[in-house]
Amino acid sequence: KVAGQPLEMEEVEVAPPRAHEVRIKILCTSLCHTDVTFWRLKGFPPRHPSILGHEAAGVVESVGDHVHEVAVGDTVVPVFLAQCGDCPDCLSDRSNICSGLPAGRPGMPRDGTTRFSFAATGEPINNFLGVSSFTEYTVVDVAHVVRLDPGVPPEKACLLSCGVSTGIGAAWKVAAVEPGSSVAVFGLGAVGLAVAQGCRMRGAKRIIGVDLNPEKRDIGKRLGITDFINPNDIGERTVSEVVKEMTGGGADYCFECIGSTSVMAEAFQSSRKGWGKTVVLGVSNGVAPMSIPSHDILMGRSVVGSLFGGLKPKADIPILAQ
């Protein structure tokens, strides 16, 4: 109800879906760190009270008018990023950020209203990132819904609605990691570990994981990491110095999966001159700018941002599910 305060369990009413909307029975939902980031933010969308959660899998319970691509009983994943199919971005291979139904607007994407209310008082409750999955039922615009084969286990499918897709997509679609290349992944949470998997699938030869948590070494090795750096264990040296030493001049690809502007800058400094590419995936909880010396950009390095790993949800999530 209040930013940063403990979440509360409440009985809520979930209204029927309107035109272009789908009501979903949530079978499984997971916690993405972005939920925590937005929960802590004050004076920033989503407004409170709100129902958090945006990584989920479920079954279609009912549909509104003009919904044709899913039907009652279908297995689906809701996704925070829309794919309307009609806007210039959806029609282009160069973007996955739908401009027809932009992400981040409060309320339902077509009319700004909500389908949630407190059962006891009728007071409206805001939704979150177009999904709101921390509830038994939710209503989502069909542009945010991806149908999957019912054989995909829901506890795996829900991870495809955000974290795993974001990480694998960044390696696949955004960086287009080449076989035999070197990679440094900053932050080995769900997204960072998925980046490691994606880089391994793309044939990267060396995948360096960077994390302050020593327990991430073993899980990282299981999911594709070949080398591990704990910044607490390298003395006075910077991470970029260690990465350059390990790779003979810098990693071909660096991925920032934390949301820290200082780590973004360090990831950039860890990339190789001439062709090093740094992909920023972490969601920052502030507005601090990332600082990069202009002469370093002139040396052929590049930085690119990535939302949802560059994936188009309706086209690419089923591929990952397979």
PDB file of C-alpha atoms in Angstrom:
ATOM      1  CA  LYS A   1       0.000   0.000   0.000  1.00  0.00           C
ATOM      2  CA  VAL A   2       2.961   2.312   0.751  1.00  0.00           C
ATOM      3  CA  ALA A   3       6.309   2.352  -1.045  1.00  0.00           C
ATOM      4  CA  GLY A   4       8.910   0.323   0.816  1.00  0.00           C
ATOM      5  CA  GLN A   5       6.472  -0.993   3.423  1.00  0.00           C
ATOM      6  CA  PRO A   6       5.784  -4.744   3.903  1.00  0.00           C
ATOM      7  CA  LEU A   7       3.378  -6.278   1.416  1.00  0.00           C
ATOM      8  CA  GLU A   8      -0.062  -7.259   2.686  1.00  0.00           C
ATOM      9  CA  MET A   9      -2.426 -10.100   1.808  1.00  0.00           C
ATOM     10  CA  GLU A  10      -5.848  -8.753   0.836  1.00  0.00           C
ATOM     11  CA  GLU A  11      -9.110 -10.067  -0.600  1.00  0.00           C
ATOM     12  CA  VAL A  12      -9.654  -8.336  -3.933  1.00  0.00           C
ATOM     13  CA  GLU A  13     -12.239  -8.234  -6.681  1.00  0.00           C
ATOM     14  CA  VAL A  14     -10.999  -8.882 -10.208  1.00  0.00           C
ATOM     15  CA  ALA A  15     -13.400  -7.456 -12.777  1.00  0.00           C
ATOM     16  CA  PRO A  16     -14.216  -9.299 -16.002  1.00  0.00           C
ATOM     17  CA  PRO A  17     -12.039  -8.531 -19.022  1.00  0.00           C
ATOM     18  CA  ARG A  18     -13.113  -5.721 -21.330  1.00  0.00           C
ATOM     19  CA  ALA A  19     -12.459  -5.571 -25.082  1.00  0.00           C
ATOM     20  CA  HIS A  20      -8.961  -6.796 -26.053  1.00  0.00           C
ATOM     21  CA  GLU A  21      -8.400  -8.161 -22.539  1.00  0.00           C
ATOM     22  CA  VAL A  22      -7.844 -11.592 -21.013  1.00  0.00           C
ATOM     23  CA  ARG A  23      -8.486 -12.773 -17.455  1.00  0.00           C
ATOM     24  CA  ILE A  24      -5.862 -15.283 -16.390  1.00  0.00           C
ATOM     25  CA  LYS A  25      -5.766 -17.773 -13.530  1.00  0.00           C
ATOM     26  CA  ILE A  26      -2.186 -17.564 -12.273  1.00  0.00           C
ATOM     27  CA  LEU A  27      -0.612 -21.017 -11.850  1.00  0.00           C
ATOM     28  CA  CYS A  28       2.906 -19.910 -10.977  1.00  0.00           C
ATOM     29  CA  THR A  29       4.647 -16.594 -10.398  1.00  0.00           C
ATOM     30  CA  SER A  30       8.221 -15.733  -9.533  1.00  0.00           C
ATOM     31  CA  LEU A  31       9.948 -12.757  -7.975  1.00  0.00           C
ATOM     32  CA  CYS A  32      11.958 -10.537 -10.297  1.00  0.00           C
ATOM     33  CA  HIS A  33      14.268  -7.996  -8.682  1.00  0.00           C
ATOM     34  CA  THR A  34      12.491  -5.306 -10.689  1.00  0.00           C
ATOM     35  CA  ASP A  35       9.486  -5.933  -8.426  1.00  0.00           C
ATOM     36  CA  VAL A  36      11.679  -5.032  -5.454  1.00  0.00           C
ATOM     37  CA  THR A  37      13.085  -1.970  -7.221  1.00  0.00           C
ATOM     38  CA  PHE A  38       9.645  -0.558  -8.003  1.00  0.00           C
ATOM     39  CA  TRP A  39       8.287  -1.506  -4.570  1.00  0.00           C
ATOM     40  CA  ARG A  40      10.949   0.697  -2.976  1.00  0.00           C
ATOM     41  CA  LEU A  41      10.496   3.683  -5.286  1.00  0.00           C
ATOM     42  CA  LYS A  42       8.549   6.673  -4.013  1.00  0.00           C
ATOM     43  CA  GLY A  43       6.738   9.107  -6.259  1.00  0.00           C
ATOM     44  CA  PHE A  44       7.250   6.945  -9.327  1.00  0.00           C
ATOM     45  CA  PRO A  45       4.891   4.645 -11.236  1.00  0.00           C
ATOM     46  CA  PRO A  46       3.410   2.248 -10.283  1.00  0.00           C
ATOM     47  CA  ARG A  47       1.161   4.141  -7.924  1.00  0.00           C
ATOM     48  CA  HIS A  48       0.128   2.578  -4.644  1.00  0.00           C
ATOM     49  CA  PRO A  49      -1.839   0.640  -3.594  1.00  0.00           C
ATOM     50  CA  SER A  50      -0.870  -1.780  -6.317  1.00  0.00           C
ATOM     51  CA  ILE A  51      -0.516  -5.517  -6.923  1.00  0.00           C
ATOM     52  CA  LEU A  52       3.077  -6.277  -7.831  1.00  0.00           C
ATOM     53  CA  GLY A  53       4.489  -9.184  -9.816  1.00  0.00           C
ATOM     54  CA  HIS A  54       5.132  -9.521 -13.532  1.00  0.00           C
ATOM     55  CA  GLU A  55       6.764 -12.941 -14.053  1.00  0.00           C
ATOM     56  CA  ALA A  56       4.058 -15.582 -14.329  1.00  0.00           C
ATOM     57  CA  ALA A  57       2.348 -18.398 -16.157  1.00  0.00           C
ATOM     58  CA  GLY A  58      -1.327 -19.246 -16.110  1.00  0.00           C
ATOM     59  CA  VAL A  59      -4.451 -20.412 -17.885  1.00  0.00           C
ATOM     60  CA  VAL A  60      -6.976 -18.222 -19.677  1.00  0.00           C
ATOM     61  CA  GLU A  61     -10.178 -18.063 -17.591  1.00  0.00           C
ATOM     62  CA  SER A  62     -12.187 -15.688 -19.793  1.00  0.00           C
ATOM     63  CA  VAL A  63     -11.697 -13.257 -22.658  1.00  0.00           C
ATOM     64  CA  GLY A  64     -13.229  -9.945 -23.700  1.00  0.00           C
ATOM     65  CA  ASP A  65     -14.501  -8.862 -27.088  1.00  0.00           C
ATOM     66  CA  HIS A  66     -12.116  -8.806 -30.062  1.00  0.00           C
ATOM     67  CA  VAL A  67      -9.782 -11.414 -28.531  1.00  0.00           C
ATOM     68  CA  HIS A  68      -9.030 -14.075 -31.121  1.00  0.00           C
ATOM     69  CA  GLU A  69      -5.480 -15.324 -30.602  1.00  0.00           C
ATOM     70  CA  VAL A  70      -6.142 -17.044 -27.243  1.00  0.00           C
ATOM     71  CA  ALA A  71      -9.148 -18.897 -25.876  1.00  0.00           C
ATOM     72  CA  VAL A  72     -10.432 -20.156 -22.529  1.00  0.00           C
ATOM     73  CA  GLY A  73      -8.170 -22.947 -21.262  1.00  0.00           C
ATOM     74  CA  ASP A  74      -5.036 -21.883 -23.150  1.00  0.00           C
ATOM     75  CA  THR A  75      -1.703 -21.910 -21.324  1.00  0.00           C
ATOM     76  CA  VAL A  76      -0.220 -18.422 -21.447  1.00  0.00           C
ATOM     77  CA  VAL A  77       2.460 -16.177 -20.021  1.00  0.00           C
ATOM     78  CA  PRO A  78       1.741 -12.476 -19.440  1.00  0.00           C
ATOM     79  CA  VAL A  79       4.604 -10.156 -20.391  1.00  0.00           C
ATOM     80  CA  PHE A  80       5.244  -6.573 -19.265  1.00  0.00           C
ATOM     81  CA  LEU A  81       6.267  -5.641 -22.819  1.00  0.00           C
ATOM     82  CA  ALA A  82       3.442  -5.424 -25.334  1.00  0.00           C
ATOM     83  CA  GLN A  83       3.483  -6.556 -28.942  1.00  0.00           C
ATOM     84  CA  CYS A  84       0.523  -4.959 -30.653  1.00  0.00           C
ATOM     85  CA  GLY A  85       1.665  -6.086 -34.090  1.00  0.00           C
ATOM     86  CA  ASP A  86       0.651  -2.874 -35.854  1.00  0.00           C
ATOM     87  CA  CYS A  87       2.976  -0.052 -34.749  1.00  0.00           C
ATOM     88  CA  PRO A  88       6.233   0.826 -36.567  1.00  0.00           C
ATOM     89  CA  ASP A  89       8.295  -0.824 -33.829  1.00  0.00           C
ATOM     90  CA  CYS A  90       6.387  -4.108 -33.894  1.00  0.00           C
ATOM     91  CA  LEU A  91       6.638  -4.166 -37.703  1.00  0.00           C
ATOM     92  CA  SER A  92      10.397  -3.541 -37.659  1.00  0.00           C
ATOM     93  CA  ASP A  93      13.179  -6.028 -36.926  1.00  0.00           C
ATOM     94  CA  ARG A  94      15.160  -3.199 -35.339  1.00  0.00           C
ATOM     95  CA  SER A  95      12.993  -2.758 -32.223  1.00  0.00           C
ATOM     96  CA  ASN A  96      11.008  -4.791 -29.729  1.00  0.00           C
ATOM     97  CA  ILE A  97       9.647  -1.798 -27.801  1.00  0.00           C
ATOM     98  CA  CYS A  98       6.010  -1.463 -28.834  1.00  0.00           C
ATOM     99  CA  SER A  99       5.078   2.168 -29.408  1.00  0.00           C
ATOM    100  CA  GLY A 100       1.398   1.359 -29.897  1.00  0.00           C
ATOM    101  CA  LEU A 101       0.990   0.321 -26.252  1.00  0.00           C
ATOM    102  CA  PRO A 102       4.042   1.778 -24.458  1.00  0.00           C
ATOM    103  CA  ALA A 103       5.335   0.048 -21.328  1.00  0.00           C
ATOM    104  CA  GLY A 104       5.141   1.747 -17.943  1.00  0.00           C
ATOM    105  CA  ARG A 105       1.790   3.488 -18.199  1.00  0.00           C
ATOM    106  CA  PRO A 106      -0.389   3.166 -15.093  1.00  0.00           C
ATOM    107  CA  GLY A 107      -3.601   1.208 -15.534  1.00  0.00           C
ATOM    108  CA  MET A 108      -4.695  -0.920 -18.455  1.00  0.00           C
ATOM    109  CA  PRO A 109      -2.823   0.123 -21.598  1.00  0.00           C
ATOM    110  CA  ARG A 110      -5.859   1.112 -23.701  1.00  0.00           C
ATOM    111  CA  ASP A 111      -7.915   3.121 -21.217  1.00  0.00           C
ATOM    112  CA  GLY A 112      -5.784   3.695 -18.084  1.00  0.00           C
ATOM    113  CA  THR A 113      -8.343   2.106 -15.745  1.00  0.00           C
ATOM    114  CA  THR A 114      -7.851  -0.848 -13.404  1.00  0.00           C
ATOM    115  CA  ARG A 115      -9.622  -4.191 -12.994  1.00  0.00           C
ATOM    116  CA  PHE A 116      -8.670  -4.579  -9.315  1.00  0.00           C
ATOM    117  CA  SER A 117     -10.450  -3.313  -6.211  1.00  0.00           C
ATOM    118  CA  PHE A 118     -10.517  -4.109  -2.500  1.00  0.00           C
ATOM    119  CA  ALA A 119     -13.303  -6.583  -1.785  1.00  0.00           C
ATOM    120  CA  ALA A 120     -14.278  -4.860   1.470  1.00  0.00           C
ATOM    121  CA  THR A 121     -14.363  -1.230   0.321  1.00  0.00           C
ATOM    122  CA  GLY A 122     -14.405  -1.203  -3.464  1.00  0.00           C
ATOM    123  CA  GLU A 123     -11.397   1.121  -3.488  1.00  0.00           C
ATOM    124  CA  PRO A 124      -9.456   0.692  -6.743  1.00  0.00           C
ATOM    125  CA  ILE A 125      -6.050  -0.988  -6.773  1.00  0.00           C
ATOM    126  CA  ASN A 126      -3.475  -0.135  -9.424  1.00  0.00           C
ATOM    127  CA  ASN A 127      -1.939  -2.783 -11.612  1.00  0.00           C
ATOM    128  CA  PHE A 128       1.794  -3.173 -12.177  1.00  0.00           C
ATOM    129  CA  LEU A 129       3.601  -3.172 -15.515  1.00  0.00           C
ATOM    130  CA  GLY A 130       0.442  -4.355 -17.214  1.00  0.00           C
ATOM    131  CA  VAL A 131       0.612  -7.746 -15.457  1.00  0.00           C
ATOM    132  CA  SER A 132       0.126  -7.836 -11.617  1.00  0.00           C
ATOM    133  CA  SER A 133       0.819 -11.524 -11.041  1.00  0.00           C
ATOM    134  CA  PHE A 134       0.886 -11.654  -7.215  1.00  0.00           C
ATOM    135  CA  THR A 135      -2.797 -12.568  -7.263  1.00  0.00           C
ATOM    136  CA  GLU A 136      -4.869 -15.650  -8.050  1.00  0.00           C
ATOM    137  CA  TYR A 137      -6.466 -13.949 -11.073  1.00  0.00           C
ATOM    138  CA  THR A 138      -5.341 -11.012 -13.152  1.00  0.00           C
ATOM    139  CA  VAL A 139      -6.555  -9.157 -16.241  1.00  0.00           C
ATOM    140  CA  VAL A 140      -4.028  -8.437 -18.987  1.00  0.00           C
ATOM    141  CA  ASP A 141      -4.318  -6.824 -22.409  1.00  0.00           C
ATOM    142  CA  VAL A 142      -4.044  -9.451 -25.141  1.00  0.00           C
ATOM    143  CA  ALA A 143      -1.045  -7.582 -26.572  1.00  0.00           C
ATOM    144  CA  HIS A 144       0.794  -8.628 -23.378  1.00  0.00           C
ATOM    145  CA  VAL A 145      -0.192 -12.308 -23.590  1.00  0.00           C
ATOM    146  CA  VAL A 146       1.796 -15.135 -25.214  1.00  0.00           C
ATOM    147  CA  ARG A 147       0.258 -18.562 -25.765  1.00  0.00           C
ATOM    148  CA  LEU A 148       2.442 -21.591 -25.050  1.00  0.00           C
ATOM    149  CA  ASP A 149       2.200 -25.325 -25.518  1.00  0.00           C
ATOM    150  CA  PRO A 150       0.364 -26.740 -22.469  1.00  0.00           C
ATOM    151  CA  GLY A 151       3.197 -29.227 -21.958  1.00  0.00           C
ATOM    152  CA  VAL A 152       5.597 -26.513 -20.781  1.00  0.00           C
ATOM    153  CA  PRO A 153       5.817 -26.764 -16.954  1.00  0.00           C
ATOM    154  CA  PRO A 154       4.399 -23.551 -15.397  1.00  0.00           C
ATOM    155  CA  GLU A 155       7.342 -23.167 -13.008  1.00  0.00           C
ATOM    156  CA  LYS A 156       9.622 -22.973 -16.061  1.00  0.00           C
ATOM    157  CA  ALA A 157       7.231 -21.014 -18.264  1.00  0.00           C
ATOM    158  CA  CYS A 158       6.904 -18.173 -15.752  1.00  0.00           C
ATOM    159  CA  LEU A 159      10.647 -17.493 -15.946  1.00  0.00           C
ATOM    160  CA  LEU A 160      10.289 -16.939 -19.688  1.00  0.00           C
ATOM    161  CA  SER A 161       7.984 -13.981 -19.092  1.00  0.00           C
ATOM    162  CA  CYS A 162      10.886 -11.835 -17.892  1.00  0.00           C
ATOM    163  CA  GLY A 163      14.263 -12.871 -16.438  1.00  0.00           C
ATOM    164  CA  VAL A 164      15.403 -15.836 -18.500  1.00  0.00           C
ATOM    165  CA  SER A 165      14.144 -14.346 -21.759  1.00  0.00           C
ATOM    166  CA  THR A 166      15.835 -11.030 -20.963  1.00  0.00           C
ATOM    167  CA  GLY A 167      19.208 -12.687 -20.383  1.00  0.00           C
ATOM    168  CA  ILE A 168      19.211 -15.171 -23.239  1.00  0.00           C
ATOM    169  CA  GLY A 169      17.778 -12.578 -25.606  1.00  0.00           C
ATOM    170  CA  ALA A 170      20.553 -10.127 -24.757  1.00  0.00           C
ATOM    171  CA  ALA A 171      23.174 -12.654 -25.817  1.00  0.00           C
ATOM    172  CA  TRP A 172      21.184 -13.805 -28.846  1.00  0.00           C
ATOM    173  CA  LYS A 173      19.426 -10.753 -30.268  1.00  0.00           C
ATOM    174  CA  VAL A 174      21.223  -7.711 -28.854  1.00  0.00           C
ATOM    175  CA  ALA A 175      24.885  -8.685 -28.640  1.00  0.00           C
ATOM    176  CA  ALA A 176      24.724 -11.490 -31.236  1.00  0.00           C
ATOM    177  CA  VAL A 177      27.630 -13.160 -29.398  1.00  0.00           C
ATOM    178  CA  GLU A 178      29.962 -14.904 -31.833  1.00  0.00           C
ATOM    179  CA  PRO A 179      31.486 -18.387 -31.404  1.00  0.00           C
ATOM    180  CA  GLY A 180      34.882 -18.342 -29.729  1.00  0.00           C
ATOM    181  CA  SER A 181      34.377 -14.909 -28.175  1.00  0.00           C
ATOM    182  CA  SER A 182      35.058 -13.710 -24.620  1.00  0.00           C
ATOM    183  CA  VAL A 183      32.309 -12.404 -22.341  1.00  0.00           C
ATOM    184  CA  ALA A 184      32.065 -10.732 -18.927  1.00  0.00           C
ATOM    185  CA  VAL A 185      28.753 -10.840 -17.048  1.00  0.00           C
ATOM    186  CA  PHE A 186      28.358  -8.362 -14.171  1.00  0.00           C
ATOM    187  CA  GLY A 187      25.792  -9.637 -11.662  1.00  0.00           C
ATOM    188  CA  LEU A 188      24.806 -13.306 -11.502  1.00  0.00           C
ATOM    189  CA  GLY A 189      21.164 -13.061 -10.539  1.00  0.00           C
ATOM    190  CA  ALA A 190      18.478 -14.647 -12.694  1.00  0.00           C
ATOM    191  CA  VAL A 191      19.179 -12.322 -15.631  1.00  0.00           C
ATOM    192  CA  GLY A 192      22.963 -12.618 -15.414  1.00  0.00           C
ATOM    193  CA  LEU A 193      22.835 -16.413 -15.207  1.00  0.00           C
ATOM    194  CA  ALA A 194      20.519 -16.439 -18.220  1.00  0.00           C
ATOM    195  CA  VAL A 195      23.022 -14.258 -20.084  1.00  0.00           C
ATOM    196  CA  ALA A 196      25.692 -16.855 -19.283  1.00  0.00           C
ATOM    197  CA  GLN A 197      23.455 -19.605 -20.664  1.00  0.00           C
ATOM    198  CA  GLY A 198      22.754 -17.581 -23.785  1.00  0.00           C
ATOM    199  CA  CYS A 199      26.452 -16.907 -24.368  1.00  0.00           C
ATOM    200  CA  ARG A 200      27.244 -20.597 -23.929  1.00  0.00           C
ATOM    201  CA  MET A 201      24.494 -21.462 -26.435  1.00  0.00           C
ATOM    202  CA  ARG A 202      26.024 -18.946 -28.858  1.00  0.00           C
ATOM    203  CA  GLY A 203      29.420 -20.635 -28.562  1.00  0.00           C
ATOM    204  CA  ALA A 204      31.359 -18.165 -26.408  1.00  0.00           C
ATOM    205  CA  LYS A 205      34.719 -19.624 -25.400  1.00  0.00           C
ATOM    206  CA  ARG A 206      35.280 -17.707 -22.168  1.00  0.00           C
ATOM    207  CA  ILE A 207      32.465 -16.442 -19.942  1.00  0.00           C
ATOM    208  CA  ILE A 208      33.612 -14.492 -16.883  1.00  0.00           C
ATOM    209  CA  GLY A 209      31.080 -13.999 -14.096  1.00  0.00           C
ATOM    210  CA  VAL A 210      31.423 -11.066 -11.687  1.00  0.00           C
ATOM    211  CA  ASP A 211      29.547 -11.078  -8.372  1.00  0.00           C
ATOM    212  CA  LEU A 212      30.097 -10.152  -4.722  1.00  0.00           C
ATOM    213  CA  ASN A 213      28.341 -13.335  -3.549  1.00  0.00           C
ATOM    214  CA  PRO A 214      30.844 -16.246  -3.434  1.00  0.00           C
ATOM    215  CA  GLU A 215      27.978 -18.748  -3.683  1.00  0.00           C
ATOM    216  CA  LYS A 216      27.393 -17.592  -7.259  1.00  0.00           C
ATOM    217  CA  ARG A 217      30.633 -19.261  -8.344  1.00  0.00           C
ATOM    218  CA  ASP A 218      29.234 -22.799  -8.283  1.00  0.00           C
ATOM    219  CA  ILE A 219      25.794 -22.058  -9.700  1.00  0.00           C
ATOM    220  CA  GLY A 220      27.443 -19.885 -12.334  1.00  0.00           C
ATOM    221  CA  LYS A 221      29.727 -22.752 -13.375  1.00  0.00           C
ATOM    222  CA  ARG A 222      26.672 -25.001 -13.809  1.00  0.00           C
ATOM    223  CA  LEU A 223      25.031 -22.448 -16.080  1.00  0.00           C
ATOM    224  CA  GLY A 224      27.927 -21.524 -18.338  1.00  0.00           C
ATOM    225  CA  ILE A 225      30.446 -19.411 -16.406  1.00  0.00           C
ATOM    226  CA  THR A 226      34.039 -20.488 -17.077  1.00  0.00           C
ATOM    227  CA  ASP A 227      35.741 -18.001 -14.709  1.00  0.00           C
ATOM    228  CA  PHE A 228      34.582 -16.129 -11.610  1.00  0.00           C
ATOM    229  CA  ILE A 229      35.653 -12.781 -10.160  1.00  0.00           C
ATOM    230  CA  ASN A 230      34.634 -11.599  -6.703  1.00  0.00           C
ATOM    231  CA  PRO A 231      35.521  -7.878  -6.475  1.00  0.00           C
ATOM    232  CA  ASN A 232      36.218  -8.362  -2.758  1.00  0.00           C
ATOM    233  CA  ASP A 233      39.025 -10.820  -3.552  1.00  0.00           C
ATOM    234  CA  ILE A 234      41.155  -8.856  -6.032  1.00  0.00           C
ATOM    235  CA  GLY A 235      42.825  -6.402  -3.693  1.00  0.00           C
ATOM    236  CA  GLU A 236      43.469  -2.919  -5.066  1.00  0.00           C
ATOM    237  CA  ARG A 237      42.875  -3.870  -8.676  1.00  0.00           C
ATOM    238  CA  THR A 238      39.691  -2.952 -10.484  1.00  0.00           C
ATOM    239  CA  VAL A 239      37.469  -5.568 -12.084  1.00  0.00           C
ATOM    240  CA  SER A 240      38.224  -4.111 -15.509  1.00  0.00           C
ATOM    241  CA  GLU A 241      41.952  -4.578 -14.925  1.00  0.00           C
ATOM    242  CA  VAL A 242      41.403  -8.220 -14.007  1.00  0.00           C
ATOM    243  CA  VAL A 243      39.128  -8.841 -17.001  1.00  0.00           C
ATOM    244  CA  LYS A 244      41.647  -7.259 -19.385  1.00  0.00           C
ATOM    245  CA  GLU A 245      44.401  -9.424 -17.906  1.00  0.00           C
ATOM    246  CA  MET A 246      42.308 -12.584 -18.261  1.00  0.00           C
ATOM    247  CA  THR A 247      41.236 -11.840 -21.849  1.00  0.00           C
ATOM    248  CA  GLY A 248      44.351 -10.220 -23.243  1.00  0.00           C
ATOM    249  CA  GLY A 249      42.923  -6.715 -23.602  1.00  0.00           C
ATOM    250  CA  GLY A 250      39.272  -6.827 -22.664  1.00  0.00           C
ATOM    251  CA  ALA A 251      36.145  -8.888 -23.240  1.00  0.00           C
ATOM    252  CA  ASP A 252      34.456  -8.883 -26.622  1.00  0.00           C
ATOM    253  CA  TYR A 253      31.076  -8.517 -24.898  1.00  0.00           C
ATOM    254  CA  CYS A 254      30.181  -7.194 -21.442  1.00  0.00           C
ATOM    255  CA  PHE A 255      26.740  -7.392 -19.839  1.00  0.00           C
ATOM    256  CA  GLU A 256      25.614  -5.252 -16.886  1.00  0.00           C
ATOM    257  CA  CYS A 257      22.799  -7.077 -15.069  1.00  0.00           C
ATOM    258  CA  ILE A 258      22.592  -5.144 -11.790  1.00  0.00           C
ATOM    259  CA  GLY A 259      21.274  -1.640 -12.414  1.00  0.00           C
ATOM    260  CA  SER A 260      24.248   0.269 -11.009  1.00  0.00           C
ATOM    261  CA  THR A 261      25.625   3.143 -13.073  1.00  0.00           C
ATOM    262  CA  SER A 262      29.091   2.661 -11.582  1.00  0.00           C
ATOM    263  CA  VAL A 263      29.039  -1.016 -12.580  1.00  0.00           C
ATOM    264  CA  MET A 264      27.834  -0.036 -16.063  1.00  0.00           C
ATOM    265  CA  ALA A 265      30.913   2.171 -16.402  1.00  0.00           C
ATOM    266  CA  GLU A 266      33.177  -0.601 -15.094  1.00  0.00           C
ATOM    267  CA  ALA A 267      31.646  -3.078 -17.529  1.00  0.00           C
ATOM    268  CA  PHE A 268      32.363  -0.650 -20.354  1.00  0.00           C
ATOM    269  CA  GLN A 269      35.982  -0.299 -19.212  1.00  0.00           C
ATOM    270  CA  SER A 270      36.233  -4.107 -19.232  1.00  0.00           C
ATOM    271  CA  SER A 271      35.404  -4.269 -22.944  1.00  0.00           C
ATOM    272  CA  ARG A 272      37.996  -4.546 -25.655  1.00  0.00           C
ATOM    273  CA  LYS A 273      39.128  -1.505 -27.644  1.00  0.00           C
ATOM    274  CA  GLY A 274      38.197  -1.674 -31.301  1.00  0.00           C
ATOM    275  CA  TRP A 275      35.018  -3.748 -31.071  1.00  0.00           C
ATOM    276  CA  GLY A 276      33.999  -4.279 -27.454  1.00  0.00           C
ATOM    277  CA  LYS A 277      30.242  -4.064 -26.913  1.00  0.00           C
ATOM    278  CA  THR A 278      28.619  -3.420 -23.532  1.00  0.00           C
ATOM    279  CA  VAL A 279      24.958  -4.348 -23.099  1.00  0.00           C
ATOM    280  CA  VAL A 280      23.057  -2.712 -20.223  1.00  0.00           C
ATOM    281  CA  LEU A 281      20.194  -4.801 -18.829  1.00  0.00           C
ATOM    282  CA  GLY A 282      20.030  -3.745 -15.174  1.00  0.00           C
ATOM    283  CA  VAL A 283      17.169  -1.505 -14.032  1.00  0.00           C
ATOM    284  CA  SER A 284      18.548   1.434 -12.054  1.00  0.00           C
ATOM    285  CA  ASN A 285      16.511   2.679  -9.092  1.00  0.00           C
ATOM    286  CA  GLY A 286      17.568   6.277  -9.649  1.00  0.00           C
ATOM    287  CA  VAL A 287      18.315   8.838 -12.332  1.00  0.00           C
ATOM    288  CA  ALA A 288      22.092   9.036 -11.973  1.00  0.00           C
ATOM    289  CA  PRO A 289      23.818   9.255 -15.369  1.00  0.00           C
ATOM    290  CA  MET A 290      26.368   6.735 -16.562  1.00  0.00           C
ATOM    291  CA  SER A 291      29.765   8.372 -17.058  1.00  0.00           C
ATOM    292  CA  ILE A 292      31.986   7.227 -19.935  1.00  0.00           C
ATOM    293  CA  PRO A 293      34.986   9.219 -21.253  1.00  0.00           C
ATOM    294  CA  SER A 294      34.297  10.338 -24.812  1.00  0.00           C
ATOM    295  CA  HIS A 295      37.725   9.282 -26.057  1.00  0.00           C
ATOM    296  CA  ASP A 296      36.955   5.689 -25.025  1.00  0.00           C
ATOM    297  CA  ILE A 297      33.911   5.700 -27.294  1.00  0.00           C
ATOM    298  CA  LEU A 298      36.143   6.934 -30.124  1.00  0.00           C
ATOM    299  CA  MET A 299      38.270   3.824 -29.691  1.00  0.00           C
ATOM    300  CA  GLY A 300      35.547   1.663 -31.216  1.00  0.00           C
ATOM    301  CA  ARG A 301      33.731   0.533 -28.090  1.00  0.00           C
ATOM    302  CA  SER A 302      29.958   0.751 -27.913  1.00  0.00           C
ATOM    303  CA  VAL A 303      27.177   0.674 -25.347  1.00  0.00           C
ATOM    304  CA  VAL A 304      23.638  -0.469 -26.040  1.00  0.00           C
ATOM    305  CA  GLY A 305      20.604  -0.734 -23.814  1.00  0.00           C
ATOM    306  CA  SER A 306      18.341  -3.753 -23.843  1.00  0.00           C
ATOM    307  CA  LEU A 307      14.741  -4.116 -22.704  1.00  0.00           C
ATOM    308  CA  PHE A 308      13.507  -7.705 -22.489  1.00  0.00           C
ATOM    309  CA  GLY A 309      16.644  -8.869 -24.291  1.00  0.00           C
ATOM    310  CA  GLY A 310      15.535  -7.420 -27.601  1.00  0.00           C
ATOM    311  CA  LEU A 311      12.925 -10.173 -27.916  1.00  0.00           C
ATOM    312  CA  LYS A 312       9.512  -9.788 -29.505  1.00  0.00           C
ATOM    313  CA  PRO A 313       7.397 -11.669 -26.943  1.00  0.00           C
ATOM    314  CA  LYS A 314       4.854 -13.388 -29.179  1.00  0.00           C
ATOM    315  CA  ALA A 315       7.437 -14.503 -31.725  1.00  0.00           C
ATOM    316  CA  ASP A 316      10.405 -15.372 -29.529  1.00  0.00           C
ATOM    317  CA  ILE A 317       9.102 -16.725 -26.205  1.00  0.00           C
ATOM    318  CA  PRO A 318       7.607 -19.841 -27.889  1.00  0.00           C
ATOM    319  CA  ILE A 319      11.023 -20.493 -29.454  1.00  0.00           C
ATOM    320  CA  LEU A 320      12.665 -20.397 -26.013  1.00  0.00           C
ATOM    321  CA  ALA A 321       9.914 -22.624 -24.606  1.00  0.00           C
ATOM    322  CA  GLN A 322      10.719 -25.215 -27.248  1.00  0.00           C
TER     323      GLN A 322
END
